[in-house]
JSON list of N, CA and C in Angstrom, two decimals:
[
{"chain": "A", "resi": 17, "resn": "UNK", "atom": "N", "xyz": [85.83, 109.41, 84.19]},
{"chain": "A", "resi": 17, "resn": "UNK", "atom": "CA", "xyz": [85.89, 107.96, 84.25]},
{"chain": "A", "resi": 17, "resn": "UNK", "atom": "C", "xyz": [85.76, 107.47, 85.69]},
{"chain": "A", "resi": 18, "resn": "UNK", "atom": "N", "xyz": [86.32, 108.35, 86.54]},
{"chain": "A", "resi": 18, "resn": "UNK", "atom": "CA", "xyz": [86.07, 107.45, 87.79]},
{"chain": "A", "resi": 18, "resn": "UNK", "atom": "C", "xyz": [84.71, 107.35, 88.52]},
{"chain": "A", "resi": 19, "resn": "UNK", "atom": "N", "xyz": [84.30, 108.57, 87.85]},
{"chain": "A", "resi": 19, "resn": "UNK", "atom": "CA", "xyz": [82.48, 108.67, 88.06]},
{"chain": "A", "resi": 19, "resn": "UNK", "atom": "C", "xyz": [81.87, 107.09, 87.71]},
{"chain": "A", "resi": 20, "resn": "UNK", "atom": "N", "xyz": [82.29, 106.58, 86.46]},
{"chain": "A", "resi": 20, "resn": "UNK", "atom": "CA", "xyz": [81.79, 105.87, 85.99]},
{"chain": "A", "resi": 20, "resn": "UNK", "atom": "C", "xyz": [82.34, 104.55, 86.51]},
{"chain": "A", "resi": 21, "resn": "UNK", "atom": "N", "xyz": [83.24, 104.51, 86.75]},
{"chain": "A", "resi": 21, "resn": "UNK", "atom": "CA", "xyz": [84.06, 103.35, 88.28]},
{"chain": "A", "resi": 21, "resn": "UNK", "atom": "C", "xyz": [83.10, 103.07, 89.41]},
{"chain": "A", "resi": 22, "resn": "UNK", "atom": "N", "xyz": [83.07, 104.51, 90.46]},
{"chain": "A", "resi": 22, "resn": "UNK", "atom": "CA", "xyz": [82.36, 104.23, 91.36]},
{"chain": "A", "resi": 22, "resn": "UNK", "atom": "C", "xyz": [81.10, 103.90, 90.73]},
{"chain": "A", "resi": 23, "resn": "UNK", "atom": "N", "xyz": [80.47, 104.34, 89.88]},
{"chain": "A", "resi": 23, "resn": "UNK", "atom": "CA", "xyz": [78.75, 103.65, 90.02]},
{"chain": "A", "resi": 23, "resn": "UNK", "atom": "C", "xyz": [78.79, 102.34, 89.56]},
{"chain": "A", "resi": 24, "resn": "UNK", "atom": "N", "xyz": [79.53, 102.04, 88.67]},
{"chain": "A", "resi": 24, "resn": "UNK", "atom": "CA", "xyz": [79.44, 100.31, 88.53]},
{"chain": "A", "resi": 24, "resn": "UNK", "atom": "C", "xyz": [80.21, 99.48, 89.75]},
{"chain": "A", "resi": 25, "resn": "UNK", "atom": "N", "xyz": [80.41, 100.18, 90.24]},
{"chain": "A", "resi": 25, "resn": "UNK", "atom": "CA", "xyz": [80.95, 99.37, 91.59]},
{"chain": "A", "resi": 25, "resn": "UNK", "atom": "C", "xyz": [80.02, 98.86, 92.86]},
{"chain": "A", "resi": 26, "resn": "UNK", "atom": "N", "xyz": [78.75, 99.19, 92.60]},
{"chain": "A", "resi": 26, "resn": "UNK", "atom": "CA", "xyz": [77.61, 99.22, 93.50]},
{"chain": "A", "resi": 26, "resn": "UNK", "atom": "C", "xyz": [76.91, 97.96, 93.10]},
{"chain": "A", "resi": 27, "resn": "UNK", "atom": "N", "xyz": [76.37, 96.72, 93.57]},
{"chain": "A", "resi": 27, "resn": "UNK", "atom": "CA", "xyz": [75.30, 95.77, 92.65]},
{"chain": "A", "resi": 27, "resn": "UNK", "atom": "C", "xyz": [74.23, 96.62, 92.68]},
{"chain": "A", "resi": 28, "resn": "UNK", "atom": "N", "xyz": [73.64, 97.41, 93.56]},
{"chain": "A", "resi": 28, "resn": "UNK", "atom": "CA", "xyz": [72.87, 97.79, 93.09]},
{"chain": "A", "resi": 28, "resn": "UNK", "atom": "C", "xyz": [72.40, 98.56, 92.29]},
{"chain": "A", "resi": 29, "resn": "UNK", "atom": "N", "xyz": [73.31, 99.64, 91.65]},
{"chain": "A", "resi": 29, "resn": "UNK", "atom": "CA", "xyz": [73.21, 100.44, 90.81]},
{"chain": "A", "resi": 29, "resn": "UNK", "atom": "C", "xyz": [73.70, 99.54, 89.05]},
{"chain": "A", "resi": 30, "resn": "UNK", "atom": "N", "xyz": [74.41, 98.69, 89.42]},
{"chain": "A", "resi": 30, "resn": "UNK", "atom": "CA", "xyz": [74.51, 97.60, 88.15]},
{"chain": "A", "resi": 30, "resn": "UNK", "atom": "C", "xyz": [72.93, 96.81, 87.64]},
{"chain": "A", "resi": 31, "resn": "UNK", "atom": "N", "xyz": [72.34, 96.52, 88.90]},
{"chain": "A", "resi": 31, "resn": "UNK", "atom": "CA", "xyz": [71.23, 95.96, 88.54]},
{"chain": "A", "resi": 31, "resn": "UNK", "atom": "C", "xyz": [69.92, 96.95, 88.13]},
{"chain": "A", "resi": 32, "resn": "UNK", "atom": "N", "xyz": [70.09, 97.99, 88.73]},
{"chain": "A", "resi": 32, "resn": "UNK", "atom": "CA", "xyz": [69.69, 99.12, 88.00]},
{"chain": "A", "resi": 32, "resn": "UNK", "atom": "C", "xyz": [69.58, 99.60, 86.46]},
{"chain": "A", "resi": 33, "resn": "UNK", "atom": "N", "xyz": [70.76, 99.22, 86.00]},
{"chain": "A", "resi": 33, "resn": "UNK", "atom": "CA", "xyz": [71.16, 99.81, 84.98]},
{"chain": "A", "resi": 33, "resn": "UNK", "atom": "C", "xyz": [70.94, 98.75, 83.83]},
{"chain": "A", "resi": 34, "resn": "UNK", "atom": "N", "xyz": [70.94, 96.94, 84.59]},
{"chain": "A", "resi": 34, "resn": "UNK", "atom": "CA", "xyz": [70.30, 95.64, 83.68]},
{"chain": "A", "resi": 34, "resn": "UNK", "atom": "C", "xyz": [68.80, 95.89, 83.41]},
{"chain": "A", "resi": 35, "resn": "UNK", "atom": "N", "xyz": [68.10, 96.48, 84.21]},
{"chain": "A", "resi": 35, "resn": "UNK", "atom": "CA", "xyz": [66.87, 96.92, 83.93]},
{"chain": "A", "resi": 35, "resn": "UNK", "atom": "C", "xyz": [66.72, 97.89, 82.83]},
{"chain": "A", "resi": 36, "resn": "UNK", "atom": "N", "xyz": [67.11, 98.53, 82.87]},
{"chain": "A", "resi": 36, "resn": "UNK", "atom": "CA", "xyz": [67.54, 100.00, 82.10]},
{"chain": "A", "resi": 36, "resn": "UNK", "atom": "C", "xyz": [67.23, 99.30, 80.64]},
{"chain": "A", "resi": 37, "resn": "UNK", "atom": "N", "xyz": [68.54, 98.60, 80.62]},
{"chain": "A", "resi": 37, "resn": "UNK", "atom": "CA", "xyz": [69.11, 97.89, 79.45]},
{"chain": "A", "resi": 37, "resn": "UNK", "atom": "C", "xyz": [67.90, 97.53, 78.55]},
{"chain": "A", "resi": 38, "resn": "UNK", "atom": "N", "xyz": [66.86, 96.34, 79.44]},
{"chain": "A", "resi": 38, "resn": "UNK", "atom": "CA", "xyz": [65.73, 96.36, 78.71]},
{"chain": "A", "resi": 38, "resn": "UNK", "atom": "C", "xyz": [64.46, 97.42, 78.15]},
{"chain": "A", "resi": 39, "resn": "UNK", "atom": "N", "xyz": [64.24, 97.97, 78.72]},
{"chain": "A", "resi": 39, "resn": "UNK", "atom": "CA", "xyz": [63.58, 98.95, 78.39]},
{"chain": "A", "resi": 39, "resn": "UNK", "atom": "C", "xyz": [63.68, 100.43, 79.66]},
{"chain": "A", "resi": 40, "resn": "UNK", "atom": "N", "xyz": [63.04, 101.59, 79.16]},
{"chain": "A", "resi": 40, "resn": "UNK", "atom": "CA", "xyz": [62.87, 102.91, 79.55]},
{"chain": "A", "resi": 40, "resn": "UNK", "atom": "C", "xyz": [61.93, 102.18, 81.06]},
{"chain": "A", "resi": 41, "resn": "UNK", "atom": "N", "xyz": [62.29, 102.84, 82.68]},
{"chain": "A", "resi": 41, "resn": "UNK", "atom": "CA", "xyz": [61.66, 102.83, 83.70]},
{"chain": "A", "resi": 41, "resn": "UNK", "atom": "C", "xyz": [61.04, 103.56, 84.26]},
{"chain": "A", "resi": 42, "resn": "UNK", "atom": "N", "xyz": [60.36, 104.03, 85.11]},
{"chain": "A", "resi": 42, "resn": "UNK", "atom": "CA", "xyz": [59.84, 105.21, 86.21]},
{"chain": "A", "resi": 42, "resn": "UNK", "atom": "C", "xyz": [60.32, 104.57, 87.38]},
{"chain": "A", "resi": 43, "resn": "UNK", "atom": "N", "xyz": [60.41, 106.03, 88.39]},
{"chain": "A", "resi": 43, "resn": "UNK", "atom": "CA", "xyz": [61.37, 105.05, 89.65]},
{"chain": "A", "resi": 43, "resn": "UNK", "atom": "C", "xyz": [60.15, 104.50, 90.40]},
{"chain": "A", "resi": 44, "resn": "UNK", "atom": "N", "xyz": [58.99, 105.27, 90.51]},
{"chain": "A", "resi": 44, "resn": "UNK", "atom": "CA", "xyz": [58.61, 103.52, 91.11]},
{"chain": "A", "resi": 44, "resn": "UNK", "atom": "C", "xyz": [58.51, 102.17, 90.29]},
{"chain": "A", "resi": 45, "resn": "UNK", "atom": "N", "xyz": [58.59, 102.03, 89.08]},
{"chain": "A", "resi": 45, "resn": "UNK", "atom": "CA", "xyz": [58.77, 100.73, 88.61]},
{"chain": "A", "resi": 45, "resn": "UNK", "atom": "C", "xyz": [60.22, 100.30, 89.14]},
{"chain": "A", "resi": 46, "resn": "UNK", "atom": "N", "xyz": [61.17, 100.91, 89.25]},
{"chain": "A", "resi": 46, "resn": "UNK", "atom": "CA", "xyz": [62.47, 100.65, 89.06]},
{"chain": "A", "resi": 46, "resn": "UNK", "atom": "C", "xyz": [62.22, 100.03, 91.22]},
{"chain": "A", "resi": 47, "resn": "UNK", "atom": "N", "xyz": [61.81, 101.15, 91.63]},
{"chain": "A", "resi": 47, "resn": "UNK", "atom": "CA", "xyz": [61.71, 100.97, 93.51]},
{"chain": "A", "resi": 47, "resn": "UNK", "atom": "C", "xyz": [61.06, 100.02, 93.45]},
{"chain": "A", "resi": 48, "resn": "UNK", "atom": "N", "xyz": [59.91, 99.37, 93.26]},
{"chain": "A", "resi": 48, "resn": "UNK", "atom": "CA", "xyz": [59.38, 98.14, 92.77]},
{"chain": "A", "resi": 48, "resn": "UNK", "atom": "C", "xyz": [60.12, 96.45, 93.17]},
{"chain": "A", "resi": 49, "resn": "UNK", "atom": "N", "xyz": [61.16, 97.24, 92.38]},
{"chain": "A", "resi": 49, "resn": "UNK", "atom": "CA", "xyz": [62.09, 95.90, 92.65]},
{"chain": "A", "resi": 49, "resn": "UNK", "atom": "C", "xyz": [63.26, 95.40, 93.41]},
{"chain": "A", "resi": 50, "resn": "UNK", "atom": "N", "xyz": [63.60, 96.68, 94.11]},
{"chain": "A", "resi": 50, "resn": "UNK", "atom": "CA", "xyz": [64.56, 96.49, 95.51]},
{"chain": "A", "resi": 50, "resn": "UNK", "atom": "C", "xyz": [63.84, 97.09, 96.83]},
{"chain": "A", "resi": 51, "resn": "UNK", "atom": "N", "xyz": [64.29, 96.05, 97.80]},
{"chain": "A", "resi": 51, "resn": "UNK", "atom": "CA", "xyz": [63.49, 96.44, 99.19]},
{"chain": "A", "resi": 51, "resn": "UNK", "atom": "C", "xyz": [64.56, 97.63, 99.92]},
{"chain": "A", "resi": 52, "resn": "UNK", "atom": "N", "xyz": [64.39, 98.82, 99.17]},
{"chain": "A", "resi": 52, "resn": "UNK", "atom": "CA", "xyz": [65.20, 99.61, 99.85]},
{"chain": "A", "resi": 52, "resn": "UNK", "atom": "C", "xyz": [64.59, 101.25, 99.73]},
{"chain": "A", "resi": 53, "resn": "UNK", "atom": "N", "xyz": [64.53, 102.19, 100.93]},
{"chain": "A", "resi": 53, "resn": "UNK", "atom": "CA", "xyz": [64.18, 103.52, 101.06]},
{"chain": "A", "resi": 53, "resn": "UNK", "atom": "C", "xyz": [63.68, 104.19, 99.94]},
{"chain": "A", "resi": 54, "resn": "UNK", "atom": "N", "xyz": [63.34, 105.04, 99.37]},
{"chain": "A", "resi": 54, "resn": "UNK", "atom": "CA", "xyz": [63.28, 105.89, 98.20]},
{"chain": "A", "resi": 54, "resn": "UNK", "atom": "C", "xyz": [64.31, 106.55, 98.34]},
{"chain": "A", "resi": 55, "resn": "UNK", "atom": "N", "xyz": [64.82, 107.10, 99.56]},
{"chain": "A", "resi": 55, "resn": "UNK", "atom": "CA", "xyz": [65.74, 108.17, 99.48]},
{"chain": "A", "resi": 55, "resn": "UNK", "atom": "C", "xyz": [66.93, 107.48, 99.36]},
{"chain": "A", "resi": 56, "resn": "UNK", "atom": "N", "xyz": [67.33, 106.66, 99.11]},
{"chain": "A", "resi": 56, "resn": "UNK", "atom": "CA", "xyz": [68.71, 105.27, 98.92]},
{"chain": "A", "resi": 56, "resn": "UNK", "atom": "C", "xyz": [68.51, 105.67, 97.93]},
{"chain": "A", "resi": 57, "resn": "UNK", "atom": "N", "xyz": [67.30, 104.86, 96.78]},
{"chain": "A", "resi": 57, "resn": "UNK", "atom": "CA", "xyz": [67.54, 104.37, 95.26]},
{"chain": "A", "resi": 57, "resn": "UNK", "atom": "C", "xyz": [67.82, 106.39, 94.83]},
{"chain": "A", "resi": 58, "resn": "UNK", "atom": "N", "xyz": [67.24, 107.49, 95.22]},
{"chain": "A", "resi": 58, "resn": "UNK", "atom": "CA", "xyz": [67.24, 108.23, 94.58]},
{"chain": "A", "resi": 58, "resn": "UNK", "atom": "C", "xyz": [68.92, 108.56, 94.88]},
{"chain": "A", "resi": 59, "resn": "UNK", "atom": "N", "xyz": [69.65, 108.32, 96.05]},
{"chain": "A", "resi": 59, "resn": "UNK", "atom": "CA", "xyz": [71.34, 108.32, 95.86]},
{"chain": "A", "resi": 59, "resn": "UNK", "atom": "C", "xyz": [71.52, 107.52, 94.75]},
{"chain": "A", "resi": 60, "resn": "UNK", "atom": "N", "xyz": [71.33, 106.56, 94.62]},
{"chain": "A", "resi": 60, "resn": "UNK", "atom": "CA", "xyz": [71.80, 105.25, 93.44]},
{"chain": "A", "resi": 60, "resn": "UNK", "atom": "C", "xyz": [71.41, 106.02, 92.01]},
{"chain": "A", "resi": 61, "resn": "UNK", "atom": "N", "xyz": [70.30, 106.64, 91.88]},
{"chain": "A", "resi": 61, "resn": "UNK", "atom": "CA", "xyz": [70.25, 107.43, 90.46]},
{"chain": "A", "resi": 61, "resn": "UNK", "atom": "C", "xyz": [70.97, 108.29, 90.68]},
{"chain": "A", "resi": 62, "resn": "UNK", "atom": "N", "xyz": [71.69, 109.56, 91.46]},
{"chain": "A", "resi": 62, "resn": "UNK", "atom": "CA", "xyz": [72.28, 110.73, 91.32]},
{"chain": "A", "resi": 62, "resn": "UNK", "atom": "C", "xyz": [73.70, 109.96, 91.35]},
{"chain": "A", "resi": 63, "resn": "UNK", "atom": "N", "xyz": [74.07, 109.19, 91.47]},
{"chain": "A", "resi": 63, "resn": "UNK", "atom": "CA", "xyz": [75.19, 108.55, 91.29]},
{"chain": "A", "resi": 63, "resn": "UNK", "atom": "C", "xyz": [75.51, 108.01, 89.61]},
{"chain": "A", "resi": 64, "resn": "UNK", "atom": "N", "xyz": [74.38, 107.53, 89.38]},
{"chain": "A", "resi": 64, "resn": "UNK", "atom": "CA", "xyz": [74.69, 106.86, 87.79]},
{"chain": "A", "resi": 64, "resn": "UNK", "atom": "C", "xyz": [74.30, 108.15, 86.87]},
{"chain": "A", "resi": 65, "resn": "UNK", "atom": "N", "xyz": [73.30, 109.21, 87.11]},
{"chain": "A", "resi": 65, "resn": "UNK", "atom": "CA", "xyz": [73.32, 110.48, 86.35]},
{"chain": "A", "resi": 65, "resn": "UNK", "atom": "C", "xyz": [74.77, 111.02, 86.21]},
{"chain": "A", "resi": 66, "resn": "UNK", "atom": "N", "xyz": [75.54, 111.43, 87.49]},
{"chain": "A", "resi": 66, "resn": "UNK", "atom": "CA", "xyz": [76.50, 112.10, 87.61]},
{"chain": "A", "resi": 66, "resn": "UNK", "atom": "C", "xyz": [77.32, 111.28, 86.48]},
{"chain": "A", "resi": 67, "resn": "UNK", "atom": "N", "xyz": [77.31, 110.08, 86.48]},
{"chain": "A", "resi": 67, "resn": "UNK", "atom": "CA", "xyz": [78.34, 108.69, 85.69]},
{"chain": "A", "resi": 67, "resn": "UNK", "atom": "C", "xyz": [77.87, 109.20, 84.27]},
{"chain": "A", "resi": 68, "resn": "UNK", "atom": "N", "xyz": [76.75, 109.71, 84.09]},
{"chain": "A", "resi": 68, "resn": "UNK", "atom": "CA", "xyz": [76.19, 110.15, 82.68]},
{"chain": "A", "resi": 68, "resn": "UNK", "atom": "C", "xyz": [75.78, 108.40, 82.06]},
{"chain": "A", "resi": 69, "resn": "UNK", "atom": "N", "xyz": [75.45, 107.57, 83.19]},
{"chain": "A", "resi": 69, "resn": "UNK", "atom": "CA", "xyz": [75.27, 106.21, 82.21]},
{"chain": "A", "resi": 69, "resn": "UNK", "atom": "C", "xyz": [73.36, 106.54, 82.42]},
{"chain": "A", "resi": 70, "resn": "UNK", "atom": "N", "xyz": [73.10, 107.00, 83.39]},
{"chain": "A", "resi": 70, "resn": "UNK", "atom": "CA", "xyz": [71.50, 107.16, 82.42]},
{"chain": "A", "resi": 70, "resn": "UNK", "atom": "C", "xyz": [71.38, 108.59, 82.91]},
{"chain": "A", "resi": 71, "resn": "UNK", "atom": "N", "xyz": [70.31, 108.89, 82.07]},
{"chain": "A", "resi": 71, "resn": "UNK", "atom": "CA", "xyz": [69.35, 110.35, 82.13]},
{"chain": "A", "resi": 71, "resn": "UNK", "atom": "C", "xyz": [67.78, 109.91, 82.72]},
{"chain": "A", "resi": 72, "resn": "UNK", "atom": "N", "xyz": [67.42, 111.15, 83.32]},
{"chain": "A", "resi": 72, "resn": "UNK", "atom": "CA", "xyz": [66.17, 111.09, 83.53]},
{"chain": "A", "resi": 72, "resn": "UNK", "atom": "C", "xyz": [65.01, 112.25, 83.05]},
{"chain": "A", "resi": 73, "resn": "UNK", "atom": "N", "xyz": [63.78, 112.21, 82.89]},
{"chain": "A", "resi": 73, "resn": "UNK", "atom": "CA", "xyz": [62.74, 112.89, 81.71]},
{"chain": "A", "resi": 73, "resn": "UNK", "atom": "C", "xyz": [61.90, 112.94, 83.12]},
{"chain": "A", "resi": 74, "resn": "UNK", "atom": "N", "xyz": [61.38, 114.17, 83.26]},
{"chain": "A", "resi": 74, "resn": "UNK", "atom": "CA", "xyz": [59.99, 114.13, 83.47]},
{"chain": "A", "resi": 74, "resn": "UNK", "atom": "C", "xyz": [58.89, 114.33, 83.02]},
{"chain": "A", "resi": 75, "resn": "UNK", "atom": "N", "xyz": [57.96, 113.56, 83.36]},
{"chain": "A", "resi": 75, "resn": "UNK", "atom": "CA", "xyz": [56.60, 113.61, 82.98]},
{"chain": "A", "resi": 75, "resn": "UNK", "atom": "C", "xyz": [55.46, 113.45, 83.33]},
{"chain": "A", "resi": 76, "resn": "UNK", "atom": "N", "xyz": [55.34, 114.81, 84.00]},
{"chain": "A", "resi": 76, "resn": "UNK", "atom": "CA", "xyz": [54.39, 115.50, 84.77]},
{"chain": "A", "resi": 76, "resn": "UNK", "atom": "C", "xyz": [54.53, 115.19, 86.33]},
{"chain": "A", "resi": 77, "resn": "UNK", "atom": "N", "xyz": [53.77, 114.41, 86.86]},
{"chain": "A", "resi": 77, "resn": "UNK", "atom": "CA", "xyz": [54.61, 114.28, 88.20]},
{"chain": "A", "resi": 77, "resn": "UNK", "atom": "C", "xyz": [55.47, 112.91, 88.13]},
{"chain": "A", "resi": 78, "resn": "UNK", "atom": "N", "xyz": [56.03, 112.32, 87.15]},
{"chain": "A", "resi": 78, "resn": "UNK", "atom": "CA", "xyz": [56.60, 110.81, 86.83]},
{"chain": "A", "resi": 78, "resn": "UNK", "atom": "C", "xyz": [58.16, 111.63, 86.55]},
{"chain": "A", "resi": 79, "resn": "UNK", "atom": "N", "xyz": [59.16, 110.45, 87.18]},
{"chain": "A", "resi": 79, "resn": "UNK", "atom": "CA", "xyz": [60.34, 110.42, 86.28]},
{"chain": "A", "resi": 79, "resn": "UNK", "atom": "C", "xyz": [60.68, 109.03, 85.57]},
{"chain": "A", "resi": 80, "resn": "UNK", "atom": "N", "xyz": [60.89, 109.52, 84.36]},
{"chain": "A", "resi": 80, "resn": "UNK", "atom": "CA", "xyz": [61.18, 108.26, 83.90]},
{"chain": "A", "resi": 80, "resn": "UNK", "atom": "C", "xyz": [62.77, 108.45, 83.48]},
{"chain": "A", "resi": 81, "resn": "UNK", "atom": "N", "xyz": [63.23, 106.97, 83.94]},
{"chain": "A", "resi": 81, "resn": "UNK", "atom": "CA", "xyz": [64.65, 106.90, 83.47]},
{"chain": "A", "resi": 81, "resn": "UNK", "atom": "C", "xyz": [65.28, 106.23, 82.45]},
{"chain": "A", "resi": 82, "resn": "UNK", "atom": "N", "xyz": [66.02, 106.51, 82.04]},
{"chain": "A", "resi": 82, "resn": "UNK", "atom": "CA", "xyz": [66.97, 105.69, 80.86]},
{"chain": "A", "resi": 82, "resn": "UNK", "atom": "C", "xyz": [68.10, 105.43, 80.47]},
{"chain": "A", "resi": 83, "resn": "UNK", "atom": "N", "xyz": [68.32, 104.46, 80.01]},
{"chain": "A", "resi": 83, "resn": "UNK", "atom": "CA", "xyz": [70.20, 104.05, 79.86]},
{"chain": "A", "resi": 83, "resn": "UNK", "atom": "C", "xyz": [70.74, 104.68, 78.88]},
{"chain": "A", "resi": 84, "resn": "UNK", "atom": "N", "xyz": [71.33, 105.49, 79.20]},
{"chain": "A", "resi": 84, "resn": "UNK", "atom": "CA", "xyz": [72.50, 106.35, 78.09]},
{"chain": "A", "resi": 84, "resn": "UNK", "atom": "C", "xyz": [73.46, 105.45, 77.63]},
{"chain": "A", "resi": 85, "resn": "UNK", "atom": "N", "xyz": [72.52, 105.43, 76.02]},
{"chain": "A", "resi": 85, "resn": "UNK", "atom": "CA", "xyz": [73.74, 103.79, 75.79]},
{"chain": "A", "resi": 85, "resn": "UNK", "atom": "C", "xyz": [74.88, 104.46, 75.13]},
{"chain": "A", "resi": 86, "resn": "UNK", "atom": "N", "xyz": [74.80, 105.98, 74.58]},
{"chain": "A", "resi": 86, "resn": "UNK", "atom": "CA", "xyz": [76.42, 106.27, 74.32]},
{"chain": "A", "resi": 86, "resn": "UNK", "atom": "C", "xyz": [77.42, 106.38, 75.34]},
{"chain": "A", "resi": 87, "resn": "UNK", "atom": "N", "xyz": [77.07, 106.90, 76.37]},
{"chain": "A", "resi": 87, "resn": "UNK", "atom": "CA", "xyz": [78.16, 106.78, 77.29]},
{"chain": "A", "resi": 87, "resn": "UNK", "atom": "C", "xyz": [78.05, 105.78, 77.99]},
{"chain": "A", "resi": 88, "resn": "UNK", "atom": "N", "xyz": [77.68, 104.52, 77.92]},
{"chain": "A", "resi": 88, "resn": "UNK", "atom": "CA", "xyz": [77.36, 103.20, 78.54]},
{"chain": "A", "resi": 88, "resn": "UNK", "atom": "C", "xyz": [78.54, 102.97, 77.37]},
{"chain": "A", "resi": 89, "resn": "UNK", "atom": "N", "xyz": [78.31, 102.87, 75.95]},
{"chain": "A", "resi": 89, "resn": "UNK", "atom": "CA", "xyz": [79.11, 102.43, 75.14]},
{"chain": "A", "resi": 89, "resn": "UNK", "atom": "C", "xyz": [80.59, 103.29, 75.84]},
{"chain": "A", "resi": 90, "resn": "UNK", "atom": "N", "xyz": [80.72, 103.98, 75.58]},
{"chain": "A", "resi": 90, "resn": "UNK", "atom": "CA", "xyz": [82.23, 105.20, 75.86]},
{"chain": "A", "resi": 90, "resn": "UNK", "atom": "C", "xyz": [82.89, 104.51, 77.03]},
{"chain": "A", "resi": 91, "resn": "UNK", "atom": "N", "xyz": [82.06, 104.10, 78.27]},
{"chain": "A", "resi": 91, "resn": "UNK", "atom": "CA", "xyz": [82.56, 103.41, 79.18]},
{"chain": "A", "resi": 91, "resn": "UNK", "atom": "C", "xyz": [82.91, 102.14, 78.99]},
{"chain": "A", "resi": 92, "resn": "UNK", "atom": "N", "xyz": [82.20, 101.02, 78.68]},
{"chain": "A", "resi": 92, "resn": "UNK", "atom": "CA", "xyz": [82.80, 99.75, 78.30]},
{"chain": "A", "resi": 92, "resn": "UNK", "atom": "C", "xyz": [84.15, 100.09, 77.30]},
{"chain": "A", "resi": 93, "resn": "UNK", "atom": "N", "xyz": [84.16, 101.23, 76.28]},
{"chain": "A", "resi": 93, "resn": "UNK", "atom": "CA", "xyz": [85.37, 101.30, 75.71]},
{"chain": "A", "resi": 93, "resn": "UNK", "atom": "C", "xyz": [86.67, 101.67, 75.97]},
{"chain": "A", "resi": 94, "resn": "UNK", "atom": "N", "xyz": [86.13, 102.13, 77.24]},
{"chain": "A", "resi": 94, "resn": "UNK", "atom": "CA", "xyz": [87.62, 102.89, 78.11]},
{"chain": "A", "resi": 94, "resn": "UNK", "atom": "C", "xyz": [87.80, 101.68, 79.48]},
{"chain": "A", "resi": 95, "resn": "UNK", "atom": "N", "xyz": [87.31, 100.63, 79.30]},
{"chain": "A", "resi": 95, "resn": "UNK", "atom": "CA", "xyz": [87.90, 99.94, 80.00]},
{"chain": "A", "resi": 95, "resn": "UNK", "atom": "C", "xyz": [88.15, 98.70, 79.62]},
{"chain": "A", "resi": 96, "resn": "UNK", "atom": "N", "xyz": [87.93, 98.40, 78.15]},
{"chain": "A", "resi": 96, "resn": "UNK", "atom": "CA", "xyz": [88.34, 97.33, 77.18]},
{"chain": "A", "resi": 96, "resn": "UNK", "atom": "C", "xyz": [90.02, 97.88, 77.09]},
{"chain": "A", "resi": 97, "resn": "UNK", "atom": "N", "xyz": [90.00, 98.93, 76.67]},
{"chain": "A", "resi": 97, "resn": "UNK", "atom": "CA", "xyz": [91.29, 99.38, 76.77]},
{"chain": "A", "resi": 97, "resn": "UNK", "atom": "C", "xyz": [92.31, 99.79, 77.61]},
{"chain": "A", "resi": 98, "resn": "UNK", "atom": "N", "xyz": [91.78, 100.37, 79.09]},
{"chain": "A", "resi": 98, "resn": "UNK", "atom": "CA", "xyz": [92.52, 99.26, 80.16]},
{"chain": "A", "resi": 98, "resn": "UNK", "atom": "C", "xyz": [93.09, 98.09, 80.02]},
{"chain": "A", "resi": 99, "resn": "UNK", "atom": "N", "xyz": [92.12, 97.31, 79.68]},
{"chain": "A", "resi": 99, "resn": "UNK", "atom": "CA", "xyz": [92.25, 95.57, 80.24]},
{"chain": "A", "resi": 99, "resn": "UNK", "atom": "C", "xyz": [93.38, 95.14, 79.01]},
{"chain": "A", "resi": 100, "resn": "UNK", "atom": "N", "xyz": [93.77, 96.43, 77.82]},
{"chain": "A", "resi": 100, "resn": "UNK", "atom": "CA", "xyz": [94.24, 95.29, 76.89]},
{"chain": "A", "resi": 100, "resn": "UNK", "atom": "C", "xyz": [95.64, 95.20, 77.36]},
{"chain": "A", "resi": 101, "resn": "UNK", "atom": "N", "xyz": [96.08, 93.98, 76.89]},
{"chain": "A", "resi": 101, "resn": "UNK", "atom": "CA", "xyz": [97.57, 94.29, 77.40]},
{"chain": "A", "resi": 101, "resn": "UNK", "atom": "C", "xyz": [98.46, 94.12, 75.69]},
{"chain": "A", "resi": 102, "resn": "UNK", "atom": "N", "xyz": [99.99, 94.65, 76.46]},
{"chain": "A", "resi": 102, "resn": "UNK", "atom": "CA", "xyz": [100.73, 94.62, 75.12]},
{"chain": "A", "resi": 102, "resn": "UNK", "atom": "C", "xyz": [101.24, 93.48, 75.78]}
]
């Protein structure tokens, strides 16, 4: 869980992951859209892999990435239940 703490704690790896949400990316589509290094965004993916909130596929020389919506789900559920109070 705290894996999954620190990476939503980043905007940029949140806005990452709003992309996600809509459809399957490749990182240059995903690099595309922030003015930042390759070697940054590829920390920002080994950060949300490790979180297990997305996976990545290759294909051929492409990676394409994607939102792991079960453990996207597993996470919002372990912190709904944090937040509840008695």
């Amino acid at each position: 869980m705290n894996e999954v703490f620190r990476a939503l704690g980043d905007p940029t790896r949140r806005a990452i992951l709003s992309l996600l949400k809509a459809r399957d990316m490749t990182a240059g589509e995903i690099a595309e859209r922030f003015p930042l290094a390759k070697s940054t965004l590829s920390g920002h993916f080994n950060v949300l892999k490790q979180a297990r909130l997305i996976v990545s596929e290759r294909r051929q020389t492409t990676i394409v990435y994607s939102l792991n919506l079960s453990a996207f789900e597993e996470a919002l559920s372990a912190v709904m239940e944090l937040l509840q109070t008695r």
